[in-house]
C-alpha cells in the first residue's frame, strides 16, 4: 500500500512537566506521561478495563486552561501544558484521598473491591490507613499485591 493511501494519524503537541511531546490524537494524558517516564498515581485505573474515574487520584492540571482533571480519562489536546507533580497537585491528591477515606473506611463493598483484578482486600487496607497505621497498610499491600508501589 502506498504511503498516500495509508490513513494519516493526527499528532497532538503538548507539554508535560515542561517537556514537549507529540502523541497520537486520542491518547490519554496518563499514557502520554508514561511514554515520557512520568509516573502518575492511580487507584481505580486498570489498563485492561480502562478509566473509571472513581478515585480521581490521578489528577493533573493544565496550566494553559487552569483546569484540573483525571489523567486516566482525559485525552491530549493541542497546546496543553500539563503539570503532574507540583505542590498544588500533591495537595489536591491528598484532599481527594482524605475525602475517599472519610467516605470509605472499609465497612462497605466498594466498587474498587469488586473490580480489583488482584482480589486485594481494599477495605482492610483502608481501615489501616483510616486508623493511622500506614505501616500496616504498606505491609498488607506488599504481601498481597504484585505491584505494591500502586
Short mmCIF file of N, CA and C in Angstrom, two decimals:
data_model
loop_
_atom_site.label_atom_id
_atom_site.label_comp_id
_atom_site.label_asym_id
_atom_site.label_seq_id
_atom_site.Cartn_x
_atom_site.Cartn_y
_atom_site.Cartn_z
N UNK A 1 0.86 -1.17 0.00
CA UNK A 1 0.00 0.00 0.00
C UNK A 1 0.90 1.23 0.00
N UNK A 2 0.62 2.17 -0.85
CA UNK A 2 1.45 3.37 -0.93
C UNK A 2 1.20 4.24 0.29
N UNK A 3 2.19 5.08 0.59
CA UNK A 3 2.04 5.94 1.75
C UNK A 3 0.89 6.93 1.58
N UNK A 4 0.57 7.28 0.34
CA UNK A 4 -0.54 8.20 0.10
C UNK A 4 -1.88 7.56 0.44
N UNK A 5 -1.95 6.22 0.37
CA UNK A 5 -3.20 5.52 0.65
C UNK A 5 -3.37 5.23 2.14
N UNK A 6 -2.27 5.28 2.90
CA UNK A 6 -2.37 4.99 4.33
C UNK A 6 -3.11 6.13 5.04
N UNK A 7 -3.85 5.72 6.02
CA UNK A 7 -4.56 6.72 6.82
C UNK A 7 -3.53 7.47 7.66
N UNK A 8 -3.58 8.79 7.63
CA UNK A 8 -2.62 9.56 8.41
C UNK A 8 -3.15 9.72 9.83
N UNK A 9 -2.25 9.67 10.78
CA UNK A 9 -2.61 9.86 12.18
C UNK A 9 -2.41 11.32 12.54
N UNK A 10 -3.38 11.86 13.21
CA UNK A 10 -3.26 13.24 13.68
C UNK A 10 -2.41 13.21 14.94
N UNK A 11 -1.37 14.01 14.94
CA UNK A 11 -0.48 14.07 16.10
C UNK A 11 -0.76 15.36 16.87
N UNK A 12 -0.71 15.24 18.18
CA UNK A 12 -1.00 16.34 19.08
C UNK A 12 0.28 16.72 19.82
N UNK A 13 0.56 18.02 19.87
CA UNK A 13 1.73 18.52 20.60
C UNK A 13 1.28 19.14 21.90
N UNK A 14 1.97 18.76 22.98
CA UNK A 14 1.69 19.30 24.30
C UNK A 14 2.95 19.24 25.14
N UNK A 15 2.88 19.76 26.35
CA UNK A 15 3.99 19.68 27.29
C UNK A 15 3.50 19.01 28.56
N UNK A 16 4.36 18.15 29.10
CA UNK A 16 4.07 17.52 30.38
C UNK A 16 5.28 17.80 31.27
N UNK A 17 5.04 18.47 32.38
CA UNK A 17 6.11 18.89 33.29
C UNK A 17 7.22 19.63 32.55
N UNK A 18 6.83 20.44 31.58
CA UNK A 18 7.77 21.26 30.84
C UNK A 18 8.46 20.58 29.67
N UNK A 19 8.22 19.29 29.49
CA UNK A 19 8.84 18.54 28.39
C UNK A 19 7.86 18.41 27.24
N UNK A 20 8.29 18.83 26.06
CA UNK A 20 7.43 18.71 24.89
C UNK A 20 7.32 17.27 24.42
N UNK A 21 6.14 16.94 23.94
CA UNK A 21 5.88 15.58 23.43
C UNK A 21 4.85 15.68 22.32
N UNK A 22 4.91 14.74 21.41
CA UNK A 22 3.93 14.64 20.33
C UNK A 22 3.39 13.21 20.36
N UNK A 23 2.09 13.10 20.53
CA UNK A 23 1.44 11.79 20.60
C UNK A 23 0.21 11.77 19.70
N UNK A 24 -0.26 10.58 19.40
CA UNK A 24 -1.43 10.43 18.54
C UNK A 24 -2.68 10.98 19.22
N UNK A 25 -3.53 11.57 18.41
CA UNK A 25 -4.82 12.03 18.89
C UNK A 25 -5.55 10.86 19.54
N UNK A 26 -6.23 11.12 20.65
CA UNK A 26 -6.96 10.08 21.36
C UNK A 26 -6.17 9.44 22.49
N UNK A 27 -4.88 9.77 22.60
CA UNK A 27 -4.05 9.25 23.68
C UNK A 27 -4.47 9.89 25.00
N UNK A 28 -4.52 9.09 26.06
CA UNK A 28 -4.85 9.66 27.37
C UNK A 28 -3.62 10.39 27.91
N UNK A 29 -3.86 11.32 28.81
CA UNK A 29 -2.75 12.01 29.45
C UNK A 29 -1.90 11.04 30.26
N UNK A 30 -2.53 10.04 30.85
CA UNK A 30 -1.79 9.03 31.61
C UNK A 30 -0.81 8.29 30.70
N UNK A 31 -1.27 7.89 29.52
CA UNK A 31 -0.40 7.20 28.56
C UNK A 31 0.71 8.11 28.05
N UNK A 32 0.38 9.36 27.78
CA UNK A 32 1.38 10.31 27.29
C UNK A 32 2.47 10.52 28.34
N UNK A 33 2.06 10.67 29.59
CA UNK A 33 3.04 10.85 30.67
C UNK A 33 3.91 9.61 30.81
N UNK A 34 3.30 8.43 30.76
CA UNK A 34 4.07 7.19 30.86
C UNK A 34 5.11 7.09 29.75
N UNK A 35 4.78 7.56 28.56
CA UNK A 35 5.73 7.49 27.45
C UNK A 35 6.95 8.38 27.69
N UNK A 36 6.83 9.35 28.59
CA UNK A 36 7.95 10.19 28.99
C UNK A 36 8.64 9.67 30.25
N UNK A 37 8.15 8.55 30.78
CA UNK A 37 8.71 8.01 32.02
C UNK A 37 8.19 8.71 33.26
N UNK A 38 7.08 9.43 33.12
CA UNK A 38 6.47 10.14 34.25
C UNK A 38 5.39 9.26 34.84
N UNK A 39 5.50 8.98 36.12
CA UNK A 39 4.53 8.13 36.81
C UNK A 39 3.48 9.01 37.49
N UNK A 40 2.22 8.72 37.20
CA UNK A 40 1.10 9.41 37.84
C UNK A 40 0.36 8.37 38.67
N UNK A 41 0.15 8.62 39.97
CA UNK A 41 -0.51 7.61 40.81
C UNK A 41 -1.96 7.39 40.39
N UNK A 42 -2.39 6.14 40.50
CA UNK A 42 -3.78 5.77 40.22
C UNK A 42 -4.24 4.77 41.26
N UNK A 43 -5.52 4.71 41.50
CA UNK A 43 -6.12 3.67 42.34
C UNK A 43 -7.13 2.85 41.56
N UNK A 44 -7.98 3.51 40.79
CA UNK A 44 -9.07 2.81 40.12
C UNK A 44 -8.76 2.43 38.68
N UNK A 45 -7.66 2.92 38.13
CA UNK A 45 -7.35 2.67 36.72
C UNK A 45 -6.74 1.29 36.54
N UNK A 46 -7.26 0.55 35.58
CA UNK A 46 -6.71 -0.75 35.19
C UNK A 46 -6.67 -0.73 33.67
N UNK A 47 -5.50 -0.94 33.10
CA UNK A 47 -5.31 -0.81 31.65
C UNK A 47 -6.31 -1.67 30.86
N UNK A 48 -6.57 -2.88 31.31
CA UNK A 48 -7.48 -3.79 30.59
C UNK A 48 -8.93 -3.32 30.65
N UNK A 49 -9.28 -2.61 31.71
CA UNK A 49 -10.66 -2.15 31.90
C UNK A 49 -10.83 -0.73 31.36
N UNK A 50 -9.81 0.07 31.54
CA UNK A 50 -9.89 1.47 31.12
C UNK A 50 -10.15 2.38 32.30
N UNK A 51 -10.42 3.61 31.99
CA UNK A 51 -10.64 4.63 33.01
C UNK A 51 -12.01 4.51 33.65
N UNK A 52 -12.03 4.51 34.97
CA UNK A 52 -13.29 4.51 35.71
C UNK A 52 -13.57 5.88 36.32
N UNK A 53 -12.53 6.64 36.55
CA UNK A 53 -12.57 7.97 37.16
C UNK A 53 -13.35 8.00 38.48
N UNK A 54 -13.29 6.92 39.24
CA UNK A 54 -14.00 6.89 40.51
C UNK A 54 -13.14 7.40 41.66
N UNK A 55 -11.83 7.41 41.50
CA UNK A 55 -10.99 7.83 42.62
C UNK A 55 -10.41 9.23 42.44
N UNK A 56 -10.10 9.63 41.23
CA UNK A 56 -9.54 10.94 40.91
C UNK A 56 -8.13 11.17 41.46
N UNK A 57 -7.47 10.11 41.92
CA UNK A 57 -6.12 10.23 42.45
C UNK A 57 -5.13 10.65 41.36
N UNK A 58 -5.45 10.38 40.11
CA UNK A 58 -4.55 10.71 39.00
C UNK A 58 -4.74 12.15 38.51
N UNK A 59 -5.25 13.01 39.38
CA UNK A 59 -5.50 14.41 39.00
C UNK A 59 -4.23 15.09 38.51
N UNK A 60 -4.36 15.84 37.43
CA UNK A 60 -3.29 16.67 36.86
C UNK A 60 -3.90 18.02 36.53
N UNK A 61 -3.03 19.00 36.29
CA UNK A 61 -3.53 20.34 35.98
C UNK A 61 -2.97 20.81 34.64
N UNK A 62 -3.83 21.42 33.85
CA UNK A 62 -3.42 22.04 32.59
C UNK A 62 -3.19 23.52 32.87
N UNK A 63 -1.94 23.93 32.84
CA UNK A 63 -1.62 25.35 33.09
C UNK A 63 -2.25 26.24 32.04
N UNK A 64 -2.38 25.74 30.82
CA UNK A 64 -2.93 26.57 29.73
C UNK A 64 -4.38 26.96 30.00
N UNK A 65 -5.17 26.03 30.54
CA UNK A 65 -6.59 26.32 30.79
C UNK A 65 -6.90 26.57 32.26
N UNK A 66 -6.00 26.14 33.15
CA UNK A 66 -6.24 26.26 34.59
C UNK A 66 -7.10 25.15 35.15
N UNK A 67 -7.49 24.20 34.31
CA UNK A 67 -8.37 23.09 34.74
C UNK A 67 -7.58 21.94 35.34
N UNK A 68 -8.21 21.27 36.30
CA UNK A 68 -7.67 20.04 36.89
C UNK A 68 -8.62 18.91 36.52
N UNK A 69 -8.06 17.77 36.11
CA UNK A 69 -8.88 16.64 35.69
C UNK A 69 -8.10 15.34 35.82
N UNK A 70 -8.80 14.19 35.74
CA UNK A 70 -8.12 12.89 35.88
C UNK A 70 -7.32 12.53 34.61
N UNK A 71 -6.06 12.19 34.80
CA UNK A 71 -5.19 11.85 33.67
C UNK A 71 -5.59 10.55 32.99
N UNK A 72 -6.27 9.66 33.71
CA UNK A 72 -6.62 8.36 33.13
C UNK A 72 -7.69 8.48 32.04
N UNK A 73 -8.55 9.49 32.15
CA UNK A 73 -9.64 9.60 31.17
C UNK A 73 -9.50 10.79 30.23
N UNK A 74 -8.74 11.80 30.64
CA UNK A 74 -8.59 13.00 29.80
C UNK A 74 -7.72 12.67 28.60
N UNK A 75 -8.12 13.15 27.45
CA UNK A 75 -7.38 12.94 26.21
C UNK A 75 -6.51 14.16 25.93
N UNK A 76 -5.38 13.92 25.29
CA UNK A 76 -4.48 15.02 24.95
C UNK A 76 -5.16 15.99 24.01
N UNK A 77 -4.76 17.25 24.12
CA UNK A 77 -5.26 18.29 23.22
C UNK A 77 -4.09 19.21 22.89
N UNK A 78 -4.14 19.74 21.70
CA UNK A 78 -3.07 20.62 21.22
C UNK A 78 -2.85 21.78 22.19
N UNK A 79 -1.57 22.00 22.54
CA UNK A 79 -1.20 23.14 23.37
C UNK A 79 -1.34 22.96 24.86
N UNK A 80 -1.76 21.78 25.32
CA UNK A 80 -1.85 21.56 26.77
C UNK A 80 -0.48 21.74 27.40
N UNK A 81 -0.48 22.22 28.65
CA UNK A 81 0.73 22.34 29.45
C UNK A 81 0.42 21.65 30.78
N UNK A 82 0.63 20.36 30.83
CA UNK A 82 0.21 19.53 31.96
C UNK A 82 1.25 19.53 33.06
N UNK A 83 0.78 19.69 34.28
CA UNK A 83 1.62 19.58 35.48
C UNK A 83 1.16 18.35 36.25
N UNK A 84 2.10 17.48 36.60
CA UNK A 84 1.74 16.24 37.29
C UNK A 84 2.30 16.16 38.70
N UNK A 85 3.25 17.03 39.05
CA UNK A 85 3.93 16.85 40.33
C UNK A 85 4.28 18.17 41.00
N UNK A 86 3.34 19.08 41.05
CA UNK A 86 3.56 20.35 41.75
C UNK A 86 2.99 20.22 43.17
N UNK A 87 3.34 21.16 44.01
CA UNK A 87 2.79 21.17 45.37
C UNK A 87 1.27 21.24 45.31
N UNK A 88 0.73 22.04 44.41
CA UNK A 88 -0.73 22.17 44.27
C UNK A 88 -1.37 20.84 43.91
N UNK A 89 -0.78 20.11 42.98
CA UNK A 89 -1.34 18.81 42.57
C UNK A 89 -1.21 17.79 43.69
N UNK A 90 -0.08 17.77 44.39
CA UNK A 90 0.07 16.84 45.52
C UNK A 90 -0.97 17.14 46.59
N UNK A 91 -1.22 18.42 46.86
CA UNK A 91 -2.24 18.79 47.86
C UNK A 91 -3.64 18.40 47.37
N UNK A 92 -3.91 18.58 46.09
CA UNK A 92 -5.20 18.17 45.53
C UNK A 92 -5.40 16.67 45.71
N UNK A 93 -4.38 15.88 45.40
CA UNK A 93 -4.48 14.42 45.56
C UNK A 93 -4.67 14.04 47.02
N UNK A 94 -3.98 14.75 47.92
CA UNK A 94 -4.12 14.48 49.36
C UNK A 94 -5.57 14.75 49.80
N UNK A 95 -6.15 15.85 49.34
CA UNK A 95 -7.54 16.17 49.69
C UNK A 95 -8.50 15.11 49.13
N UNK A 96 -8.25 14.68 47.89
CA UNK A 96 -9.08 13.65 47.28
C UNK A 96 -9.01 12.37 48.09
N UNK A 97 -7.79 11.97 48.47
CA UNK A 97 -7.62 10.75 49.26
C UNK A 97 -8.31 10.88 50.61
N UNK A 98 -8.21 12.05 51.24
CA UNK A 98 -8.91 12.26 52.52
C UNK A 98 -10.42 12.12 52.35
N UNK A 99 -10.96 12.66 51.26
CA UNK A 99 -12.41 12.51 51.01
C UNK A 99 -12.77 11.05 50.79
N UNK A 100 -11.96 10.34 50.02
CA UNK A 100 -12.23 8.92 49.79
C UNK A 100 -12.23 8.15 51.11
N UNK A 101 -11.24 8.42 51.94
CA UNK A 101 -11.13 7.71 53.21
C UNK A 101 -12.25 8.09 54.17
N UNK A 102 -12.71 9.33 54.11
CA UNK A 102 -13.79 9.74 55.01
C UNK A 102 -15.10 9.07 54.66
N UNK A 103 -15.26 8.71 53.41
CA UNK A 103 -16.49 8.05 52.96
C UNK A 103 -16.36 6.53 52.94
N UNK A 104 -15.15 6.03 52.87
CA UNK A 104 -14.92 4.58 52.74
C UNK A 104 -13.87 4.13 53.73
N UNK A 105 -14.29 3.93 54.95
CA UNK A 105 -13.35 3.49 55.98
C UNK A 105 -13.20 1.97 55.99
N UNK A 106 -13.71 1.32 54.98
CA UNK A 106 -13.54 -0.12 54.88
C UNK A 106 -14.73 -0.94 55.31
N UNK A 107 -15.86 -0.30 55.55
CA UNK A 107 -17.02 -1.05 56.02
C UNK A 107 -18.08 -1.23 54.92
N UNK A 108 -17.69 -1.06 53.67
CA UNK A 108 -18.64 -1.22 52.58
C UNK A 108 -18.02 -2.10 51.49
N UNK A 109 -18.84 -2.53 50.57
CA UNK A 109 -18.36 -3.31 49.43
C UNK A 109 -18.18 -2.32 48.29
N UNK A 110 -17.05 -1.62 48.32
CA UNK A 110 -16.79 -0.55 47.35
C UNK A 110 -16.54 -1.12 45.96
N UNK A 111 -16.80 -0.32 44.93
CA UNK A 111 -16.54 -0.77 43.56
C UNK A 111 -15.10 -1.22 43.35
N UNK A 112 -14.16 -0.56 44.06
CA UNK A 112 -12.76 -0.94 43.90
C UNK A 112 -12.52 -2.39 44.36
N UNK A 113 -13.24 -2.83 45.37
CA UNK A 113 -13.10 -4.21 45.85
C UNK A 113 -13.68 -5.20 44.85
N UNK A 114 -14.79 -4.81 44.25
CA UNK A 114 -15.45 -5.74 43.32
C UNK A 114 -14.67 -5.92 42.03
N UNK A 115 -13.96 -4.88 41.57
CA UNK A 115 -13.29 -4.99 40.28
C UNK A 115 -11.79 -5.22 40.39
N UNK A 116 -11.24 -5.24 41.59
CA UNK A 116 -9.80 -5.39 41.75
C UNK A 116 -9.34 -6.71 41.13
N UNK A 117 -8.50 -6.62 40.08
CA UNK A 117 -8.05 -7.86 39.43
C UNK A 117 -7.16 -8.72 40.31
N UNK A 118 -6.60 -8.13 41.38
CA UNK A 118 -5.73 -8.89 42.29
C UNK A 118 -6.50 -9.45 43.48
N UNK A 119 -7.81 -9.19 43.54
CA UNK A 119 -8.65 -9.61 44.67
C UNK A 119 -8.09 -9.10 45.99
N UNK A 120 -7.55 -7.91 45.95
CA UNK A 120 -6.95 -7.30 47.13
C UNK A 120 -8.03 -6.88 48.12
N UNK A 121 -7.76 -7.07 49.39
CA UNK A 121 -8.69 -6.70 50.45
C UNK A 121 -8.57 -5.20 50.72
N UNK A 122 -9.17 -4.42 49.85
CA UNK A 122 -9.08 -2.96 49.92
C UNK A 122 -9.71 -2.41 51.20
N UNK A 123 -10.88 -2.90 51.63
CA UNK A 123 -11.44 -2.39 52.88
C UNK A 123 -10.49 -2.56 54.08
N UNK A 124 -9.79 -3.68 54.13
CA UNK A 124 -8.85 -3.90 55.24
C UNK A 124 -7.72 -2.86 55.19
N UNK A 125 -7.19 -2.62 54.00
CA UNK A 125 -6.13 -1.63 53.87
C UNK A 125 -6.64 -0.24 54.27
N UNK A 126 -7.85 0.10 53.83
CA UNK A 126 -8.41 1.41 54.16
C UNK A 126 -8.63 1.57 55.67
N UNK A 127 -9.00 0.47 56.34
CA UNK A 127 -9.15 0.53 57.79
C UNK A 127 -7.81 0.86 58.45
N UNK A 128 -6.74 0.25 57.94
CA UNK A 128 -5.40 0.53 58.46
C UNK A 128 -5.04 2.00 58.25
N UNK A 129 -5.29 2.50 57.04
CA UNK A 129 -4.98 3.89 56.73
C UNK A 129 -5.83 4.82 57.59
N UNK A 130 -7.12 4.54 57.71
CA UNK A 130 -8.02 5.40 58.48
C UNK A 130 -7.62 5.45 59.96
N UNK A 131 -7.07 4.35 60.47
CA UNK A 131 -6.64 4.35 61.87
C UNK A 131 -5.26 4.96 62.05
N UNK A 132 -4.63 5.35 60.94
CA UNK A 132 -3.31 5.97 61.02
C UNK A 132 -2.15 4.99 60.96
N UNK A 133 -2.44 3.71 60.78
CA UNK A 133 -1.38 2.70 60.74
C UNK A 133 -0.93 2.48 59.29
N UNK A 134 -0.16 3.44 58.76
CA UNK A 134 0.28 3.36 57.37
C UNK A 134 1.26 2.23 57.15
N UNK A 135 2.03 1.88 58.16
CA UNK A 135 2.97 0.75 58.02
C UNK A 135 2.22 -0.56 57.81
N UNK A 136 1.14 -0.75 58.54
CA UNK A 136 0.35 -1.97 58.38
C UNK A 136 -0.29 -2.01 56.99
N UNK A 137 -0.77 -0.86 56.52
CA UNK A 137 -1.35 -0.80 55.18
C UNK A 137 -0.29 -1.15 54.14
N UNK A 138 0.92 -0.63 54.30
CA UNK A 138 2.00 -0.92 53.36
C UNK A 138 2.39 -2.39 53.40
N UNK A 139 2.47 -2.96 54.61
CA UNK A 139 2.79 -4.41 54.72
C UNK A 139 1.73 -5.25 54.02
N UNK A 140 0.48 -4.90 54.20
CA UNK A 140 -0.61 -5.63 53.56
C UNK A 140 -0.48 -5.55 52.04
N UNK A 141 -0.21 -4.37 51.52
CA UNK A 141 -0.06 -4.20 50.07
C UNK A 141 1.13 -5.00 49.55
N UNK A 142 2.26 -4.93 50.26
CA UNK A 142 3.44 -5.69 49.81
C UNK A 142 3.18 -7.19 49.82
N UNK A 143 2.42 -7.65 50.81
CA UNK A 143 2.16 -9.08 50.94
C UNK A 143 1.16 -9.59 49.90
N UNK A 144 0.15 -8.78 49.57
CA UNK A 144 -0.93 -9.27 48.72
C UNK A 144 -0.91 -8.82 47.27
N UNK A 145 -0.13 -7.79 46.96
CA UNK A 145 -0.15 -7.26 45.60
C UNK A 145 1.14 -7.56 44.85
N UNK A 146 0.99 -7.76 43.57
CA UNK A 146 2.16 -7.95 42.72
C UNK A 146 2.91 -6.64 42.57
N UNK A 147 2.18 -5.54 42.46
CA UNK A 147 2.77 -4.22 42.28
C UNK A 147 2.49 -3.35 43.50
N UNK A 148 3.22 -3.53 44.60
CA UNK A 148 2.91 -2.78 45.83
C UNK A 148 3.11 -1.29 45.69
N UNK A 149 3.81 -0.83 44.68
CA UNK A 149 4.01 0.62 44.52
C UNK A 149 2.72 1.34 44.18
N UNK A 150 1.73 0.60 43.67
CA UNK A 150 0.45 1.21 43.34
C UNK A 150 -0.17 1.76 44.60
#
